[in-house]
Coordinates of C-alpha atoms in Angstrom, one line a residue:
M5 CA -0.1 -0.2 -0.1
P6 CA 1.3 3.8 -0.6
V7 CA 1.8 6.0 2.2
K8 CA 0.6 9.4 2.2
L9 CA 2.3 12.4 3.7
L10 CA 0.7 15.8 4.5
F11 CA 3.2 18.8 4.7
I12 CA 2.0 22.0 6.2
G13 CA 3.8 25.2 5.2
D14 CA 5.3 27.6 7.8
I15 CA 2.9 28.1 10.5
I16 CA 2.4 31.8 11.1
G17 CA 1.4 32.3 15.1
K18 CA -2.0 31.9 16.7
P19 CA -4.4 32.0 13.7
G20 CA -2.2 29.5 12.0
R21 CA -2.5 27.5 15.1
E22 CA -6.0 27.9 15.4
A23 CA -6.6 27.1 11.8
L24 CA -4.9 23.6 12.1
S25 CA -7.0 23.0 15.2
R26 CA -10.2 23.4 13.4
E27 CA -9.1 22.1 9.8
L28 CA -6.5 19.4 9.9
H29 CA -8.5 16.2 11.0
R30 CA -10.5 17.2 8.0
I31 CA -7.5 17.3 5.5
V32 CA -6.2 14.0 7.2
D33 CA -9.6 12.1 6.5
R34 CA -10.2 13.5 3.1
H35 CA -6.6 12.5 1.8
Y36 CA -6.5 9.4 3.9
V37 CA -2.9 10.7 5.2
D38 CA -1.0 8.4 7.1
L39 CA 1.6 10.9 8.7
V40 CA 1.7 14.8 9.4
I41 CA 4.6 17.2 9.3
A42 CA 4.9 20.8 9.8
N43 CA 7.2 23.6 9.5
G44 CA 6.6 25.1 13.3
E45 CA 9.4 27.8 13.4
N46 CA 7.1 30.7 13.4
A47 CA 4.2 29.4 15.5
A48 CA 5.2 31.5 18.4
G49 CA 3.9 35.0 17.9
G50 CA 5.0 34.6 14.2
F51 CA 9.0 34.1 15.2
G52 CA 10.1 31.1 16.8
L53 CA 8.7 28.0 18.8
T54 CA 7.9 27.4 22.5
Q55 CA 7.0 24.2 24.1
E56 CA 3.7 25.4 24.7
T57 CA 3.1 26.2 21.1
A58 CA 4.7 22.9 20.0
Q59 CA 2.6 20.7 22.4
D60 CA -0.5 22.8 20.8
L61 CA 0.5 21.2 17.4
F62 CA 1.3 17.5 18.7
K63 CA -2.3 17.6 20.1
C64 CA -3.6 18.7 16.5
G65 CA -2.3 15.6 15.0
I66 CA 1.1 16.7 13.7
Q67 CA 3.6 13.9 14.3
V68 CA 6.9 15.9 13.3
L69 CA 7.9 19.6 13.3
T70 CA 10.4 21.0 11.2
S71 CA 11.9 24.4 11.2
G72 CA 14.6 26.8 10.2
N73 CA 16.6 29.7 11.2
H74 CA 13.7 31.3 13.4
I75 CA 13.8 27.9 15.5
W76 CA 16.3 30.1 17.8
D77 CA 14.1 33.3 18.4
K78 CA 12.6 32.1 21.7
K79 CA 14.9 31.3 24.4
D80 CA 13.0 28.3 26.1
A81 CA 13.3 26.5 22.7
L82 CA 16.9 25.5 23.1
D83 CA 16.3 23.2 25.9
Y84 CA 13.0 21.7 24.5
I85 CA 14.3 20.7 21.1
K86 CA 17.3 18.5 23.2
R87 CA 14.5 16.7 24.9
E88 CA 11.9 16.7 22.0
E89 CA 12.5 13.9 19.4
R90 CA 9.4 14.8 17.0
I91 CA 11.2 18.6 16.6
V92 CA 14.2 18.5 13.9
R93 CA 16.0 21.9 13.3
P94 CA 18.4 22.3 10.1
A95 CA 20.7 19.4 10.1
N96 CA 23.9 21.6 8.6
Y97 CA 23.9 23.6 11.8
P98 CA 27.4 23.2 13.5
E99 CA 28.4 20.2 15.4
G100 CA 26.9 20.9 19.3
T101 CA 23.8 22.8 18.1
P102 CA 20.7 21.4 20.2
G103 CA 18.6 19.3 18.5
R104 CA 18.6 17.0 15.9
G105 CA 18.6 17.5 11.9
A106 CA 16.6 14.2 11.1
T107 CA 14.0 11.8 12.7
I108 CA 12.7 8.6 12.0
V109 CA 8.8 8.0 13.0
S110 CA 6.2 5.2 12.4
T111 CA 2.8 5.7 10.6
P112 CA -0.1 4.1 12.7
G113 CA 0.5 1.1 10.1
G114 CA 4.2 0.5 11.1
V115 CA 5.8 1.9 8.4
K116 CA 9.0 4.0 9.4
V117 CA 9.4 7.6 7.6
G118 CA 12.5 9.6 7.6
I119 CA 12.4 13.3 8.3
L120 CA 15.2 15.5 7.0
N121 CA 15.5 19.1 7.8
L122 CA 18.0 21.6 5.9
E123 CA 18.6 25.0 5.6
G124 CA 20.1 27.1 2.6
R125 CA 23.0 29.2 2.3
V126 CA 22.1 31.6 -0.6
F127 CA 21.0 35.0 1.2
M128 CA 21.0 33.0 4.4
N129 CA 23.3 32.0 7.2
N130 CA 27.1 30.8 6.3
L131 CA 26.2 27.1 7.3
E132 CA 27.8 23.9 6.1
C133 CA 27.2 22.6 2.3
P134 CA 23.4 21.6 2.7
F135 CA 24.2 19.4 -0.4
R136 CA 26.9 17.4 1.2
C137 CA 25.1 17.6 4.5
A138 CA 22.4 15.7 2.9
D139 CA 24.5 12.8 1.5
R140 CA 25.7 12.0 5.1
E141 CA 22.2 12.1 6.8
I142 CA 20.4 10.5 4.1
A143 CA 22.5 7.3 4.3
K144 CA 21.9 7.2 8.0
L145 CA 18.3 7.2 7.3
K146 CA 17.9 4.8 4.7
E147 CA 19.7 2.5 6.5
E148 CA 16.3 1.8 8.2
T149 CA 13.6 3.0 5.9
P150 CA 13.4 3.7 1.9
I151 CA 11.2 6.9 2.7
V152 CA 13.0 10.0 3.5
F153 CA 10.9 13.6 3.6
V154 CA 13.4 16.7 3.3
D155 CA 12.3 20.2 4.0
F156 CA 14.6 22.6 2.6
H157 CA 14.4 26.2 4.4
A158 CA 15.9 28.1 1.5
E159 CA 15.7 31.5 0.5
A160 CA 16.7 31.2 -3.4
T161 CA 14.4 29.1 -5.9
S162 CA 17.7 28.4 -7.9
E163 CA 18.9 26.7 -4.6
K164 CA 15.9 24.4 -3.7
V165 CA 15.7 23.4 -7.7
A166 CA 19.5 22.0 -7.4
L167 CA 19.0 20.4 -4.3
G168 CA 15.4 18.6 -5.7
W169 CA 17.7 17.5 -8.9
Y170 CA 20.8 16.3 -6.4
L171 CA 18.6 14.3 -4.3
D172 CA 16.4 12.8 -7.7
G173 CA 15.8 9.2 -7.0
R174 CA 17.7 9.2 -3.3
V175 CA 14.8 10.5 -1.4
S176 CA 11.1 10.7 -1.6
A177 CA 10.1 14.4 -1.5
V178 CA 12.2 17.4 -1.2
V179 CA 10.1 20.2 -0.5
G180 CA 10.9 24.1 0.1
T181 CA 9.9 26.2 3.0
H182 CA 10.7 30.0 4.2
T183 CA 9.3 32.1 1.7
H184 CA 5.8 31.9 2.4
V185 CA 4.7 31.9 -0.6
Q186 CA 3.0 28.5 -2.3
T187 CA 4.7 27.8 -5.8
A188 CA 2.9 26.0 -8.6
D189 CA 5.7 23.8 -9.7
E190 CA 4.7 20.4 -8.1
R191 CA 6.1 17.6 -10.0
I192 CA 7.8 14.1 -9.8
L193 CA 11.2 14.5 -11.1
T194 CA 12.7 12.0 -13.6
A195 CA 13.9 9.5 -11.1
G196 CA 10.9 9.7 -8.7
T197 CA 11.3 12.4 -6.4
A198 CA 8.3 14.7 -5.4
Y199 CA 9.4 18.2 -5.7
L200 CA 7.8 21.5 -4.7
T201 CA 9.8 24.5 -4.5
D202 CA 7.7 26.5 -1.7
A203 CA 4.8 24.6 0.6
G204 CA 3.5 28.4 1.6
M205 CA 2.0 29.1 4.6
T206 CA -0.5 28.4 7.2
G207 CA -1.7 32.2 8.4
S208 CA -3.0 35.5 7.2
F209 CA -2.9 36.0 3.7
D210 CA -4.4 39.6 4.4
S211 CA -0.6 40.1 5.5
V212 CA 2.6 40.4 3.9
I213 CA 3.9 36.8 4.2
G214 CA 1.9 36.4 7.6
V215 CA 2.5 39.8 9.4
R216 CA 0.3 42.8 9.3
K217 CA 0.7 44.7 6.1
E218 CA 1.3 48.1 7.8
D219 CA 4.1 46.8 9.5
A220 CA 5.7 45.5 6.6
I221 CA 5.0 48.6 4.5
E222 CA 6.5 50.8 7.4
K223 CA 9.8 49.2 7.4
F224 CA 10.1 49.2 3.8
V225 CA 9.3 52.8 2.9
T226 CA 11.0 53.9 6.0
Q227 CA 14.0 51.9 6.4
R228 CA 13.6 51.9 10.0
P229 CA 13.1 49.0 12.3
A230 CA 9.4 47.9 12.8
K231 CA 7.8 45.9 15.1
F232 CA 5.9 43.0 13.1
E233 CA 2.6 41.6 14.5
V234 CA 0.9 38.6 13.0
A235 CA -2.1 39.3 10.9
K236 CA -5.3 37.8 11.8
K237 CA -7.4 37.8 8.5
D238 CA -8.1 35.7 5.5
I239 CA -6.5 32.6 7.2
R240 CA -5.2 29.5 4.9
V241 CA -3.8 26.3 5.2
N242 CA -1.2 25.8 2.7
G243 CA 0.7 22.4 2.0
V244 CA 1.2 19.5 0.1
V245 CA 0.0 15.7 0.2
I246 CA 2.9 12.9 -1.0
E247 CA 1.8 9.3 -2.2
V248 CA 4.8 7.1 -1.7
D249 CA 5.5 4.0 -2.5
E250 CA 6.4 1.8 0.7
K251 CA 8.6 -0.5 -0.9
T252 CA 11.0 1.7 -3.1
G253 CA 10.2 5.1 -1.3
L254 CA 9.6 6.9 -4.5
A255 CA 6.8 9.4 -5.0
L256 CA 3.6 8.1 -6.7
K257 CA 1.6 11.3 -6.7
I258 CA 2.1 14.7 -5.2
E259 CA -0.8 17.4 -4.8
R260 CA -0.9 21.2 -3.6
I261 CA -3.5 21.9 -1.1
N262 CA -4.7 25.6 -0.4
I263 CA -7.6 25.6 2.2
A264 CA -9.4 28.9 3.3
V265 CA -10.3 28.5 6.7

């Protein structure tokens, strides 16, 4: 039987969390989802993740939370991610960084799924090469399962596309996060890896990538620091459903979701 993975794009603050609390079970039932993964690095007030917000998301039905450069924004997350195996941060941070860059979880049917989180370097932090890091981490995950999902938290489309092709045939899916704008380039690459440049965001679309329009515009116009607040109107759930062959780990189908709540 194929395995269905649901990946939810960047969750933005309380509006995004509340939307998932109401809608996630419906999405899971509608698509017969076996495992839910979500990027939670903006779930606490729009920046970062706390133990409380993470636990709320797990209660909604999310099995694994991926992250990115904002995972460090809340101090209490540093200790929590050391203990919580269901949260992963980018694997290409320096050795000794709190947390883990990859994990393996099982579906209710007992199928193991590997989840790997990577962060891009173009217009972002000066980290270890995500391509070489992926080689190492994927080899470890595939010792236990052929199914590997990659959340590539990156700014540049070119870097995301390049990693997709680099990993084609070696992982089940490469899905981008970070820009909060869902792209329409979902496809299965030549060797069988599902690919999407960005899954989008779960939060307010009456906004500038999740924050109040007025706050973002003020910063652009004045070039001065501005306090960003999470926007609260026109809430949508963005994500992608990927169907994977249990034996080969290769993708059979990919479908974007964009649901108004």
